[in-house]
PDB file of C-alpha atoms in Angstrom:
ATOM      1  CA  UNK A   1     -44.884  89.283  27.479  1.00 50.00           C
ATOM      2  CA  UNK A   2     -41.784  87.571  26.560  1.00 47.00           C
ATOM      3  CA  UNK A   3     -38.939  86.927  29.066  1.00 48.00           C
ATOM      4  CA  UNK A   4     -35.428  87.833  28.168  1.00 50.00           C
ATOM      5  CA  UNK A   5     -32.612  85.216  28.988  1.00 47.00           C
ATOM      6  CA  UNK A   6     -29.560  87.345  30.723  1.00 47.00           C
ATOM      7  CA  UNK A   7     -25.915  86.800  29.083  1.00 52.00           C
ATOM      8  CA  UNK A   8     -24.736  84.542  32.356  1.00 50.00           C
ATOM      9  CA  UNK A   9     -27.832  81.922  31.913  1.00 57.00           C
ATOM     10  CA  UNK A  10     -27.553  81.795  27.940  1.00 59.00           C
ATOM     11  CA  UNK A  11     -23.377  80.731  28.699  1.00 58.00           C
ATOM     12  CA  UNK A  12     -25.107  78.218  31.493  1.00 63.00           C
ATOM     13  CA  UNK A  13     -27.222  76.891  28.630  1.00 57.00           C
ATOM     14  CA  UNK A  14     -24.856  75.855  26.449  1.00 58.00           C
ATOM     15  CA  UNK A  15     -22.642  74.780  29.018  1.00 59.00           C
ATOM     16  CA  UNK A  16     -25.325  72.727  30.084  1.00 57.00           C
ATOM     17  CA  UNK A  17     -26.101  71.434  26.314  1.00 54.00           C
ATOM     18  CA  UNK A  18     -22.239  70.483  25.963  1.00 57.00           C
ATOM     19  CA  UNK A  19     -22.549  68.596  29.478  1.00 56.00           C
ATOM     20  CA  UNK A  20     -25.216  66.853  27.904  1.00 56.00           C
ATOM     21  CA  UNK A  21     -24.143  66.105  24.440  1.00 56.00           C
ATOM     22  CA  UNK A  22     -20.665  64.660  26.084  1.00 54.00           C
ATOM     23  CA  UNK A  23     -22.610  62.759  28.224  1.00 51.00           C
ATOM     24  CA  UNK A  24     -24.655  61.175  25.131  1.00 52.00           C
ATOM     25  CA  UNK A  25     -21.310  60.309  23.300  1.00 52.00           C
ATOM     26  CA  UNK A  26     -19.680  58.942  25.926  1.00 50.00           C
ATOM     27  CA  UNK A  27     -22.563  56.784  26.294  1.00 48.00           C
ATOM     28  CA  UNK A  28     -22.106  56.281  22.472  1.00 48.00           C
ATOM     29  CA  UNK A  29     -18.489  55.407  22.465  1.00 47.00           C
ATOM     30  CA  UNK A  30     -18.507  53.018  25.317  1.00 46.00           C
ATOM     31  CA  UNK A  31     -21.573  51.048  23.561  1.00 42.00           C
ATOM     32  CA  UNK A  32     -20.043  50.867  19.879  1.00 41.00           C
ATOM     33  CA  UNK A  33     -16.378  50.458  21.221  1.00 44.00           C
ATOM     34  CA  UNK A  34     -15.570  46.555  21.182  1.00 42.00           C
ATOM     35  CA  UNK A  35     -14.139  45.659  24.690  1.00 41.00           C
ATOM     36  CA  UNK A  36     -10.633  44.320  24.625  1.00 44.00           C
ATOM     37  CA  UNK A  37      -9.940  40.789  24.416  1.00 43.00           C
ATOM     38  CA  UNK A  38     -13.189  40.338  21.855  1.00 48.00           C
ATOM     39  CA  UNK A  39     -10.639  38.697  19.989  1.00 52.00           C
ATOM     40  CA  UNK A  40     -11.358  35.039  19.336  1.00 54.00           C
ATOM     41  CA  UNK A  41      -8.586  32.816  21.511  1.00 53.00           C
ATOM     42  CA  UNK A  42      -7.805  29.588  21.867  1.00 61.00           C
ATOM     43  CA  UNK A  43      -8.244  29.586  25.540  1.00 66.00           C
ATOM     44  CA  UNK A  44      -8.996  32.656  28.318  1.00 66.00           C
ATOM     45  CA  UNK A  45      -5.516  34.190  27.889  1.00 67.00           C
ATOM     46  CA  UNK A  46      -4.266  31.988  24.745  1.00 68.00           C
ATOM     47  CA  UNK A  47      -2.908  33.015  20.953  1.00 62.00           C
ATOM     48  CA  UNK A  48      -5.189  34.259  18.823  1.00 54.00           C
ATOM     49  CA  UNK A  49      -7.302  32.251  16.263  1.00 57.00           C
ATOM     50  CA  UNK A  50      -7.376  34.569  13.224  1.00 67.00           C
ATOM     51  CA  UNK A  51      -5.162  37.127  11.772  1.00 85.00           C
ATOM     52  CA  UNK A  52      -5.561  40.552  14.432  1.00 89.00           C
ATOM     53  CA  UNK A  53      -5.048  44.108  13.415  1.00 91.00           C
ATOM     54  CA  UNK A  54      -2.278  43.645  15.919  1.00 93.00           C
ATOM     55  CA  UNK A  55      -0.580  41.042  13.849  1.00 92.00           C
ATOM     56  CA  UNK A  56      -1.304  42.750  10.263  1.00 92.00           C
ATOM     57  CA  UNK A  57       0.300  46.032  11.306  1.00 94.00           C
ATOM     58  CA  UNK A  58       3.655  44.139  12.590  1.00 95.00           C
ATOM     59  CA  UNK A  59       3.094  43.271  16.166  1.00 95.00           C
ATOM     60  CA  UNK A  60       4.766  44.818  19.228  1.00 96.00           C
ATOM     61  CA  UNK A  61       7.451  46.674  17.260  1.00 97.00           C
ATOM     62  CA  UNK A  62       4.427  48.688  15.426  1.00 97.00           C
ATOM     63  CA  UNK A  63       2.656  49.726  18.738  1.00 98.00           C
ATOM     64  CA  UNK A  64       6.603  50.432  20.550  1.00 98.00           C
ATOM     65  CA  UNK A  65       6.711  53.049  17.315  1.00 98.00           C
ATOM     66  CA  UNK A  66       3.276  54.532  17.821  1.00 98.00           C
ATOM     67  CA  UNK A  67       3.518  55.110  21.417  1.00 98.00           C
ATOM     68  CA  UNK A  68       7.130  56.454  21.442  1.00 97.00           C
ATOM     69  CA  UNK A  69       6.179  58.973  19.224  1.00 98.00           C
ATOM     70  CA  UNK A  70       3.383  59.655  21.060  1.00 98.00           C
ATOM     71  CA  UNK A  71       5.237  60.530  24.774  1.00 97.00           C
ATOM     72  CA  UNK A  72       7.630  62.423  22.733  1.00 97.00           C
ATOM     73  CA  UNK A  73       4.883  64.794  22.236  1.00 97.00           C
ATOM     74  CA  UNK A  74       3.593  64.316  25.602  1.00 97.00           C
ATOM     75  CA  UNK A  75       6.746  64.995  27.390  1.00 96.00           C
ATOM     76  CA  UNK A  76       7.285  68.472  25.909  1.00 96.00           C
ATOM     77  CA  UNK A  77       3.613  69.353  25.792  1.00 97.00           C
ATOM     78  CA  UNK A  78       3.183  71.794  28.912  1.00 96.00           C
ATOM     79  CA  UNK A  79      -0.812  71.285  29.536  1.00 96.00           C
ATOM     80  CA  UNK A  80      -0.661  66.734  29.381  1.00 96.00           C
ATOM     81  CA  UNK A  81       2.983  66.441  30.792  1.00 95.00           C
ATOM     82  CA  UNK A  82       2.064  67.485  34.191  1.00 94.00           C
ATOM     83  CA  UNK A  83      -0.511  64.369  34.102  1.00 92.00           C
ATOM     84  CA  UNK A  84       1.935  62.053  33.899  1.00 90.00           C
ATOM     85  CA  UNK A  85       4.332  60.821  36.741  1.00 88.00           C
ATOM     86  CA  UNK A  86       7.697  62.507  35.476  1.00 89.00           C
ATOM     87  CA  UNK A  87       9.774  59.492  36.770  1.00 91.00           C
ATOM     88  CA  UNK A  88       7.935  56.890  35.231  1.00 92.00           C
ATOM     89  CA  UNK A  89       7.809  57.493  31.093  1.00 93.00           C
ATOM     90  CA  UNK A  90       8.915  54.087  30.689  1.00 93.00           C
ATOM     91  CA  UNK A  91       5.928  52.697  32.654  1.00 91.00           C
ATOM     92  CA  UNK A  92       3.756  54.932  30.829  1.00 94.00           C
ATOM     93  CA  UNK A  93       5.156  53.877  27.666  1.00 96.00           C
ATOM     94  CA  UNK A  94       4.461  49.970  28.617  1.00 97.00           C
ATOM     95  CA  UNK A  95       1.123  51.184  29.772  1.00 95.00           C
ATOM     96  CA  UNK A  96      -0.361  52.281  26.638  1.00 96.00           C
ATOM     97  CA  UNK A  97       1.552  50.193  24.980  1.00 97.00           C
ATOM     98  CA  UNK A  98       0.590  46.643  26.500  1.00 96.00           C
ATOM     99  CA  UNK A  99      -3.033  48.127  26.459  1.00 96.00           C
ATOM    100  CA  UNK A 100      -3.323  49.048  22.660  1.00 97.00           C
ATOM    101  CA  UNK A 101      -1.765  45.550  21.738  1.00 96.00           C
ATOM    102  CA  UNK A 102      -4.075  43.721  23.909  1.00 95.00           C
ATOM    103  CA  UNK A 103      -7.321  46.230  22.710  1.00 95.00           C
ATOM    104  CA  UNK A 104      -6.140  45.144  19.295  1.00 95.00           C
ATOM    105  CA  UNK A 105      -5.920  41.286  19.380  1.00 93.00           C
ATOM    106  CA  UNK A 106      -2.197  41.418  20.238  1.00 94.00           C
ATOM    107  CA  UNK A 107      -0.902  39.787  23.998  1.00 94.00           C
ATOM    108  CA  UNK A 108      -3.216  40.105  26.727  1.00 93.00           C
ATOM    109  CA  UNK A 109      -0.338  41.310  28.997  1.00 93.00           C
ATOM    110  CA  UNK A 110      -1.986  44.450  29.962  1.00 93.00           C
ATOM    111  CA  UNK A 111      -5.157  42.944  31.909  1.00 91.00           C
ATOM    112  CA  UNK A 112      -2.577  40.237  33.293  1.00 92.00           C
ATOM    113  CA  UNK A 113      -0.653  42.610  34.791  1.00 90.00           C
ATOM    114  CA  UNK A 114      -3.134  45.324  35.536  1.00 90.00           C
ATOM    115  CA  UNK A 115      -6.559  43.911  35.440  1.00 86.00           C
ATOM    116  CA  UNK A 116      -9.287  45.365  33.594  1.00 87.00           C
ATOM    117  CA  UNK A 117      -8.506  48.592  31.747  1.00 84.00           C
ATOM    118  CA  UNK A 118     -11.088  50.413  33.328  1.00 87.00           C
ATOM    119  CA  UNK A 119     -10.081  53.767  31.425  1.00 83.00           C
ATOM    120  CA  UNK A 120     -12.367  56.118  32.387  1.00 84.00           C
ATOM    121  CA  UNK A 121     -11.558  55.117  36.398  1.00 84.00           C
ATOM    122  CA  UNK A 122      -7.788  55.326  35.834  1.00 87.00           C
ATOM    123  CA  UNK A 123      -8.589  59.089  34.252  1.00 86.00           C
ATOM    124  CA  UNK A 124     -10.674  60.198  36.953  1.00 82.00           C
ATOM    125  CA  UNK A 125      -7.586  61.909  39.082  1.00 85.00           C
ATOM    126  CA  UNK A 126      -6.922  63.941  36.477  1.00 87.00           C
ATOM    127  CA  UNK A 127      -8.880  66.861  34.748  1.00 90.00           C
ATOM    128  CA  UNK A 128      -9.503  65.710  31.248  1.00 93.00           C
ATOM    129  CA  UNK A 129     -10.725  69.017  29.794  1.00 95.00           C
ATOM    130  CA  UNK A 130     -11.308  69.262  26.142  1.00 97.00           C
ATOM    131  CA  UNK A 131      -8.711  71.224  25.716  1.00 97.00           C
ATOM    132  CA  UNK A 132      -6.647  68.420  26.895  1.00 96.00           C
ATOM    133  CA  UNK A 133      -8.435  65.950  24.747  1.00 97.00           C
ATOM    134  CA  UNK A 134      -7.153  67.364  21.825  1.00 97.00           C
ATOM    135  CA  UNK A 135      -4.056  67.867  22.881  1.00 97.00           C
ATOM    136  CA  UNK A 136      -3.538  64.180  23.744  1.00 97.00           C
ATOM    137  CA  UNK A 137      -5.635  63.626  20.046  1.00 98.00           C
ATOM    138  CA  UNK A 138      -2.719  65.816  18.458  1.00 98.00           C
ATOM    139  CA  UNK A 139       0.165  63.877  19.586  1.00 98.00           C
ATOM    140  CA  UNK A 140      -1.652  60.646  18.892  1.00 98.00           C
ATOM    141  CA  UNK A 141      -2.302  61.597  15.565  1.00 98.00           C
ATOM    142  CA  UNK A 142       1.375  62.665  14.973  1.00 98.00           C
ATOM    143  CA  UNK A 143       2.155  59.302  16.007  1.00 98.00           C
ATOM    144  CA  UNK A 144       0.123  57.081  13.603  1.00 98.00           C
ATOM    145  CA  UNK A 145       1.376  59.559  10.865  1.00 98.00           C
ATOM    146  CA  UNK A 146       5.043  58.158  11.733  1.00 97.00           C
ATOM    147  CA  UNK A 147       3.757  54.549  11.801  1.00 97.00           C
ATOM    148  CA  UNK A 148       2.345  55.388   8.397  1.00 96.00           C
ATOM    149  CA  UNK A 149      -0.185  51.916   8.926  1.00 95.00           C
ATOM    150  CA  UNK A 150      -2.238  50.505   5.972  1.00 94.00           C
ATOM    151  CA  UNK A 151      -5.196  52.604   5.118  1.00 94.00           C
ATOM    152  CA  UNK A 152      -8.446  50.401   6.500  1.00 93.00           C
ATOM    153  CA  UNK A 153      -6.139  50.338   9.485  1.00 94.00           C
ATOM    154  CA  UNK A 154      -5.062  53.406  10.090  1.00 96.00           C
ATOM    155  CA  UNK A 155      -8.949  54.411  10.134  1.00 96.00           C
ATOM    156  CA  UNK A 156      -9.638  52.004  12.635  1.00 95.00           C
ATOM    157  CA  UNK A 157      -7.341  53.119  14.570  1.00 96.00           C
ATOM    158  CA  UNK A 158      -7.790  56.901  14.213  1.00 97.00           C
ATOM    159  CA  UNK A 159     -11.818  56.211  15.214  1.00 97.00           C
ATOM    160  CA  UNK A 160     -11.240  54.067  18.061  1.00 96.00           C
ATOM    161  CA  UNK A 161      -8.722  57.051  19.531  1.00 97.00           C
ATOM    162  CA  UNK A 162     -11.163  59.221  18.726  1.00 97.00           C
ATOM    163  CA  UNK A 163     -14.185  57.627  20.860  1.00 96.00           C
ATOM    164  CA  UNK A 164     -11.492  56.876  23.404  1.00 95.00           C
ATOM    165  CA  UNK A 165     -10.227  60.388  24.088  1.00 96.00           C
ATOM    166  CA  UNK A 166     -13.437  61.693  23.884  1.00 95.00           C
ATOM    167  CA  UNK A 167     -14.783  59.182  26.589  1.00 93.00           C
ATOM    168  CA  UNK A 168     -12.135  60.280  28.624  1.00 94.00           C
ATOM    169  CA  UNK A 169     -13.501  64.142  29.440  1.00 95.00           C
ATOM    170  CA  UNK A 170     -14.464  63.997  32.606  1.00 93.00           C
ATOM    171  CA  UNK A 171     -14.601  68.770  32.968  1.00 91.00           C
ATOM    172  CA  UNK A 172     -14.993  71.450  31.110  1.00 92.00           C
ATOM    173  CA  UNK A 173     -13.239  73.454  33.269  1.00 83.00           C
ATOM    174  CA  UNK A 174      -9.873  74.960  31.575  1.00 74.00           C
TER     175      UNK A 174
END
């Protein structure tokens, strides 16, 4: 005699499965992902000793570029704006900002200022669905198209956002 799954436990399934499989590439991305500052410095917070992605793409004014474009997005996108404190762009700007550079051999500024990144702590007030993921992924993307960055670069780039947002989700409640 075979037993027959109702509709409600076959959508608990997969919800389950998807619970699972984030859970796995989370794991994933947080292994593979380098861990800022793994750039090779002259001292604990001194210049860096070899050429960075940072410094290749054009420094700070590269990253100011990329993450203006970004908020632009943000600011008029109605499901991520609400996560963001509305009288604060500017910090949130210098946020991402000072944390890219410093992720990617530039000043380590961020962790000066802030301590460690600890990204997936400083998410946890708000409900990073997967619908908001790719919202966040959209404007992101829209940004590095305006910075146009070298190819090998631009790939870099576009995986470690990738991994990043992803490692972010934290419901899959919409």
């Amino acid at each position: 005699m075979t037993e027959q799954a109702s509709p409600l436990s076959g959508a608990e399934d997969r919800q389950r499965l998807a619970a699972q499989q984030h859970v796995a590439a989370t794991a994933a991305a947080e292994q593979s992902a380098p861990a800022p500052n793994l750039t090779l410095r002259s001292g604990e917070h001194g210049a860096a000793l070899s050429d960075t992605l940072w410094q290749q793409v054009g420094g700070t004014p590269t990253f100011e570029l990329i993450v203006h474009h970004f908020y632009q997005g943000v600011r008029n996108d109605p499901l991520l704006a609400p996560m963001y404190p509305q009288d604060d762009w500017e910090g949130s700007e210098w946020r991402l900002r000072a944390f890219l550079e410093q992720y990617w051999g530039g000043p380590g500024t961020y962790s000066e200022q802030r301590g460690h990144p600890r990204l997936r702590m400083r998410h946890m007030p708000f409900a990073v669905s997967p619908k908001a993921k790719e919202h966040w992924l959209m404007h992101m993307h829209a940004a590095l198209d305006q910075a146009a960055l070298p190819p090998m670069h631009d790939v870099a780039f576009r995986d470690y956002i990738e991994r990043a947002a992803l490692a972010m989700v934290n419901t899959f409640d919409e």
